[in-house]
Short mmCIF file of C-alpha atoms in Angstrom, two decimals:
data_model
loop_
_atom_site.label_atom_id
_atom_site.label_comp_id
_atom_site.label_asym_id
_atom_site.label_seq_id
_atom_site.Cartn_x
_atom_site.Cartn_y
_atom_site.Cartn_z
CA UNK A 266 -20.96 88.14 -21.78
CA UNK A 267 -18.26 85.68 -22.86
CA UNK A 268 -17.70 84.89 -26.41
CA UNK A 269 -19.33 81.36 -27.76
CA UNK A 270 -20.96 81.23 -24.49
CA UNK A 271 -24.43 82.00 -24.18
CA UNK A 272 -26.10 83.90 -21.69
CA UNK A 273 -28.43 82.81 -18.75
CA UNK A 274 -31.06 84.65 -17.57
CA UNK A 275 -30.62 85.82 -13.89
CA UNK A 276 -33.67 83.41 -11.76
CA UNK A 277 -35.63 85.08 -8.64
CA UNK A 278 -35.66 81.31 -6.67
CA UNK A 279 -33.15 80.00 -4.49
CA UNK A 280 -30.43 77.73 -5.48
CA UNK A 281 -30.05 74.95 -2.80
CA UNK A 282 -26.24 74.77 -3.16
CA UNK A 283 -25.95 78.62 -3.40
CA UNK A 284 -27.82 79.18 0.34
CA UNK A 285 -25.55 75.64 1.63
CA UNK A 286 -22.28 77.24 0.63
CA UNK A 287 -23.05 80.60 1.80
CA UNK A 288 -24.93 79.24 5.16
CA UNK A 289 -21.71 77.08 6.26
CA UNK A 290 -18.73 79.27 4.67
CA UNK A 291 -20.19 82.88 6.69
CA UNK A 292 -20.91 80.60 9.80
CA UNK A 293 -17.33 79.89 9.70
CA UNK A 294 -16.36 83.71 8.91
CA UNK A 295 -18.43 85.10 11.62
CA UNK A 296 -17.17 82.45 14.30
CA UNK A 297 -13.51 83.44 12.97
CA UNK A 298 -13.86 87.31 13.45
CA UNK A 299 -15.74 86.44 17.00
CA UNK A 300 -13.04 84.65 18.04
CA UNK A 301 -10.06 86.95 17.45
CA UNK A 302 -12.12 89.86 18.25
CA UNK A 303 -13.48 88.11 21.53
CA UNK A 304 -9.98 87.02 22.24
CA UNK A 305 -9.10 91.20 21.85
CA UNK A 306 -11.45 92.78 23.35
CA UNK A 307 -13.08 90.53 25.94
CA UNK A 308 -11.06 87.65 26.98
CA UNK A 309 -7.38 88.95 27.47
CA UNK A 310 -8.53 92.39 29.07
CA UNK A 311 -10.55 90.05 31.60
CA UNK A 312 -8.29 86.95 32.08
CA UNK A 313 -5.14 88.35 30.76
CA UNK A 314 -1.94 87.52 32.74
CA UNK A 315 1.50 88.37 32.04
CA UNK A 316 2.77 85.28 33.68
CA UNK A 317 1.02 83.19 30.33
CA UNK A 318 3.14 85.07 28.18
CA UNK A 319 1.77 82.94 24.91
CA UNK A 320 -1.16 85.15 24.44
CA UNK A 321 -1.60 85.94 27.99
CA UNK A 322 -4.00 83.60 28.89
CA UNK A 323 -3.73 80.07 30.51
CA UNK A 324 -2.58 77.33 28.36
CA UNK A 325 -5.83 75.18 28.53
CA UNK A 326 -7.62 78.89 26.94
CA UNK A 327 -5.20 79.30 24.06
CA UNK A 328 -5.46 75.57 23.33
CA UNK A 329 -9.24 75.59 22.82
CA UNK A 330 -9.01 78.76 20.68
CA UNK A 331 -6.67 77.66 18.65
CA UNK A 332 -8.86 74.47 17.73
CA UNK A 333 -11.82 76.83 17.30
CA UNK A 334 -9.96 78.70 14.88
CA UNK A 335 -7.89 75.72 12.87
CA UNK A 336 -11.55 73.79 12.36
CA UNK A 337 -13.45 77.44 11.29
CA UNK A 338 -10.09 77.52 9.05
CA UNK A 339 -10.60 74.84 6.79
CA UNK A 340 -14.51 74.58 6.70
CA UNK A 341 -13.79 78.61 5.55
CA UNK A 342 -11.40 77.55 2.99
CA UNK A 343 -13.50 74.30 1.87
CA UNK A 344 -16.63 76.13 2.21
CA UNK A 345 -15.08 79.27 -0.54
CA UNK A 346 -14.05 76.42 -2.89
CA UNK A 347 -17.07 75.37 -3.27
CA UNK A 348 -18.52 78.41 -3.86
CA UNK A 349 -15.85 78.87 -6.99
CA UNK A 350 -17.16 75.32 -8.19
CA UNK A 351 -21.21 76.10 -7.71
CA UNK A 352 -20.94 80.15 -9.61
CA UNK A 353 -19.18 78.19 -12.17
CA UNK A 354 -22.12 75.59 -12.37
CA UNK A 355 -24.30 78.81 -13.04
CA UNK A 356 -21.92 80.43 -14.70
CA UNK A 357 -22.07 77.73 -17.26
CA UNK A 358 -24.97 76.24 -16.99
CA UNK A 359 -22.75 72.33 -16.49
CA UNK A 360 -23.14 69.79 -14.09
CA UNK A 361 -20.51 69.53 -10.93
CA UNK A 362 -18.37 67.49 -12.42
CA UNK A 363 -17.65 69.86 -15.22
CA UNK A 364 -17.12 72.60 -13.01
CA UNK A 365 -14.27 70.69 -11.71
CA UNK A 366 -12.11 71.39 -14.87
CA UNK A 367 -10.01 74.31 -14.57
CA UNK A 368 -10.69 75.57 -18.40
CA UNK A 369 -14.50 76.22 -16.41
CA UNK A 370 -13.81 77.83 -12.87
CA UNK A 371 -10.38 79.52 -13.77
CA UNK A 372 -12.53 81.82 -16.22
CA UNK A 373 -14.93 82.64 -13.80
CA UNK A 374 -12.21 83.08 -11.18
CA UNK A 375 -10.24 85.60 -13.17
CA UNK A 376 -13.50 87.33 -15.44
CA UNK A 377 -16.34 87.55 -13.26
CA UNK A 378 -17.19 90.27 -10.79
CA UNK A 379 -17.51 87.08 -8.07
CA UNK A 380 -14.16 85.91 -9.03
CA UNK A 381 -12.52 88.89 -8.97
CA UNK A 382 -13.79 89.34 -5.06
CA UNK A 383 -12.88 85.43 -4.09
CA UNK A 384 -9.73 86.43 -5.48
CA UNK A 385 -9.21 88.93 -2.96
CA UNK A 386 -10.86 87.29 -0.06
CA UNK A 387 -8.69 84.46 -0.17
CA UNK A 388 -5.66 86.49 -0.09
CA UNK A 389 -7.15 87.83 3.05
CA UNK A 390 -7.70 84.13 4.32
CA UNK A 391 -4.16 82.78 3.60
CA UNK A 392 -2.37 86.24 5.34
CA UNK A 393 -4.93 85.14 8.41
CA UNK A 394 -4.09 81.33 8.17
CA UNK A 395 -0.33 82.70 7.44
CA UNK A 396 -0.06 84.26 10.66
CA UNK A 397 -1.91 82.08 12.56
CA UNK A 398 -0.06 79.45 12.02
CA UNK A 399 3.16 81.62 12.81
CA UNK A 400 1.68 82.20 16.06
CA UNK A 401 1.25 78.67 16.70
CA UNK A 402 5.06 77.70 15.64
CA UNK A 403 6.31 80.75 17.80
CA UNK A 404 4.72 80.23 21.09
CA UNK A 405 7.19 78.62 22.33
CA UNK A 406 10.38 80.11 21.18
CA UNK A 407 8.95 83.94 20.68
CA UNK A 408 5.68 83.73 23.00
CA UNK A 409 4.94 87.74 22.86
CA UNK A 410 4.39 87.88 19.25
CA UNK A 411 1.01 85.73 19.79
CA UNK A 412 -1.12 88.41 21.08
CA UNK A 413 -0.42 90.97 18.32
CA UNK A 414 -1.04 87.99 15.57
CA UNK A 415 -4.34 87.72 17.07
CA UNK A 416 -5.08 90.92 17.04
CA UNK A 417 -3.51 91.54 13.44
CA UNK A 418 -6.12 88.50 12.44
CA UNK A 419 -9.24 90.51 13.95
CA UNK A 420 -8.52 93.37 11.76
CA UNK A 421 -7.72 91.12 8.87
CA UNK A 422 -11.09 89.49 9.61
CA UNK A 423 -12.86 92.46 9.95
CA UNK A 424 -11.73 92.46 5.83
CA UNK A 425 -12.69 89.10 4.84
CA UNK A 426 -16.06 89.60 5.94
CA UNK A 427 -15.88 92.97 3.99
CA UNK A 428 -16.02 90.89 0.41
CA UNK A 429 -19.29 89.27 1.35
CA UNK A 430 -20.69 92.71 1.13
CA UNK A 431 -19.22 93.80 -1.72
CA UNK A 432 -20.83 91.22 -3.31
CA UNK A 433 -24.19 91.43 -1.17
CA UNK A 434 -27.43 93.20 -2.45
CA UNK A 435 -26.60 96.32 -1.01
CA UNK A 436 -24.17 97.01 -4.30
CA UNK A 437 -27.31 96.70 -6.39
CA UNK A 438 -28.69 99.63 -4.03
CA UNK A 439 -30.63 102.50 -6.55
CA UNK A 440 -30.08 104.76 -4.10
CA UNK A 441 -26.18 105.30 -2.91
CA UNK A 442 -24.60 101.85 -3.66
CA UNK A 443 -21.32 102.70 -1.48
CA UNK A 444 -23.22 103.97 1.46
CA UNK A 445 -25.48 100.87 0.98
CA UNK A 446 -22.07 98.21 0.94
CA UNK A 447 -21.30 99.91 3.93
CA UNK A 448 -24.27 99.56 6.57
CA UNK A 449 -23.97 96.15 5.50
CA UNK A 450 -20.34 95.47 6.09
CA UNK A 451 -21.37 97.29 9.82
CA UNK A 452 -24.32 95.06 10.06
CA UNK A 453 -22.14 91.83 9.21
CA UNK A 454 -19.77 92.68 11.61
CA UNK A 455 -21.90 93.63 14.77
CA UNK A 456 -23.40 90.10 13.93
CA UNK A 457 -20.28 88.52 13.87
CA UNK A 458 -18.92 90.07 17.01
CA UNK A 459 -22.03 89.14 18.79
CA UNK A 460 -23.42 85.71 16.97
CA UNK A 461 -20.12 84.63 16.06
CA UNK A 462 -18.84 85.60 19.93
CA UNK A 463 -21.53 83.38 21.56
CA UNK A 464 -20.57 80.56 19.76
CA UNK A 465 -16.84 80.45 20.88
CA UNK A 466 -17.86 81.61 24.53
CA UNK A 467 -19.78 78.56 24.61
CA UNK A 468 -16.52 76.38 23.87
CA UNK A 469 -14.65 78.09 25.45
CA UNK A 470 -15.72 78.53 28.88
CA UNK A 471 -16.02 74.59 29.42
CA UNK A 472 -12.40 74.36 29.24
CA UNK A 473 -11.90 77.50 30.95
CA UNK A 474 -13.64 77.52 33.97
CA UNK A 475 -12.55 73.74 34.58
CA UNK A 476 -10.41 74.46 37.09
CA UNK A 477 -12.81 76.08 39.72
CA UNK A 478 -15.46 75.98 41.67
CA UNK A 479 -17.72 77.87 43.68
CA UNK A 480 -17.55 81.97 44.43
CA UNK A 481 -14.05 81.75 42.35
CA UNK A 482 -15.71 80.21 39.33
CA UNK A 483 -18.94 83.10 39.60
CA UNK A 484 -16.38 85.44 39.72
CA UNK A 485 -14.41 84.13 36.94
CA UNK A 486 -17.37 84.10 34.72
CA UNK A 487 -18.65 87.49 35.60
CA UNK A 488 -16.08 89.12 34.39
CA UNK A 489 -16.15 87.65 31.15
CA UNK A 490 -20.07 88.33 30.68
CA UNK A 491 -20.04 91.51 31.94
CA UNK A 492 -17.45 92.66 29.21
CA UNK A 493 -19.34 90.57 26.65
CA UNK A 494 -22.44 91.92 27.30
CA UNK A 495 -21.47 95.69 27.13
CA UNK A 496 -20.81 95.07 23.71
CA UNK A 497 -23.28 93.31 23.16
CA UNK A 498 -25.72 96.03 23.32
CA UNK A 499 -23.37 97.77 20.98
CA UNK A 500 -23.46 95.21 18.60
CA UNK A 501 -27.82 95.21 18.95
CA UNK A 502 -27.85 98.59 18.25
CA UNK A 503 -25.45 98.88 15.08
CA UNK A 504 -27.54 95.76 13.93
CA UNK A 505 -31.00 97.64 14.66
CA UNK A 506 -30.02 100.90 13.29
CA UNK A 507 -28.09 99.58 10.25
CA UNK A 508 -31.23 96.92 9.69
CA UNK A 509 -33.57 99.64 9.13
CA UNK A 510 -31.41 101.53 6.72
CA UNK A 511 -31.02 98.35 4.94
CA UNK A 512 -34.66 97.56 4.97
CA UNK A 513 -35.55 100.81 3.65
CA UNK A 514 -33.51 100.50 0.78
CA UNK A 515 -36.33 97.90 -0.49
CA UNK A 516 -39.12 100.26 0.74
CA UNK A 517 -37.71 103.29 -1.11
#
């Protein structure tokens, strides 16, 4: 409740700008954390070489994750600006160009429940783009500090898609709220691992595997997919097991 403002009923239909925000701007989240948790956990333990001491993989790699990451970067940082603009809409009940006045979003940014989380996740976004960008500027003249950047980003990731639970339907759960927040922060990020992992192997390999042909390029591949896949099956089990517990929230 804000004073002189009147309320709005909460509506069970979907808003159309609601699911286009959220549909593009956790797209972008869960190809972020894949690709700084792929680049962790998959990539440098199975092309890692000391002699690339930029992130310890070849040059042509580190480029094509690094344009993975800038473009998931901005459509993130677009796509959570929008999402200020469209709760304010609600919020208000006002057209889009209203929302666009700071006297409208700032209040929801600073007294709302939603704001209060965007507030946090985009601190967690600019410490991510922050040292991203520092491992960028330092390859060159400090090339070892770009592996632990990377890896400092997966946790930070790991974070950001945190907030999207907090403000899922899992914190409405009757039946132990905090437990409920976090199956679904597990679920998120076994899907983002795995879904968001995919998508950057895809553009990845193109420009990885350019080089070679033949038995060198099978074997090249193989041992990418075969540490991929192992967790993989992680990732399909946390999202199985933590499904169900999720599902029977609604049942029970």
């Amino acid at each position: 409740e804000v004073g002189g403002v009147a309320g709005q009923a909460a509506e069970d239909s979907a808003v159309p700008l609601e699911v286009a925000w959220k549909a593009v701007t956790m797209t972008a989240t869960m190809v972020l954390f894949g690709a700084f948790l792929l680049y962790a956990l998959v990539l440098v333990p199975a092309w890692g070489n000391a002699e690339h001491r930029a992130g310890l993989l070849p040059p042509r790699v580190m480029s094509r994750l690094n344009w993975i990451v800038g473009g998931a970067l901005l459509i993130v940082f677009a796509g959570n600006a929008f999402a200020l603009i469209q709760q304010t809409m609600v919020f208000f009940n006002i057209g889009f160009t209203q929302a666009l006045d700071p006297n409208f979003w700032s209040l929801v940014r600073i007294g709302s429940r939603f704001g209060d989380i965007w507030n946090v996740r985009m601190l967690f976004l600019i410490v991510v783009a922050v040292m991203f960008a520092l491992s960028i500027y330092l390859r060159h003249s400090q090339p070892e500090t770009v592996r632990p950047f990377w890896i400092a980003n997966a946790w930070m990731m790991a974070l950001v898609v945190g907030t999207f639970s907090v403000l899922s339907h899992a914190a409405g759960s009757l039946i132990l709220p905090w437990l409920g927040v976090a199956v679904d922060w597990l679920h998120a990020l076994a899907v983002g691992f795995w879904a968001g992992g995919v998508v950057v192997l895809v553009l990845v390999l193109p420009a990885a595997l350019k080089p070679y042909t033949g038995e060198t390029r099978r074997v090249a591949l193989l041992a990418v997919m075969r540490r991929f896949s192992r967790w993989a099956v992680v990732c399909l089990m946390l999202v199985i097991t933590s499904g169900i517990y999720s599902a029977s929230n609604w049942i029970f």
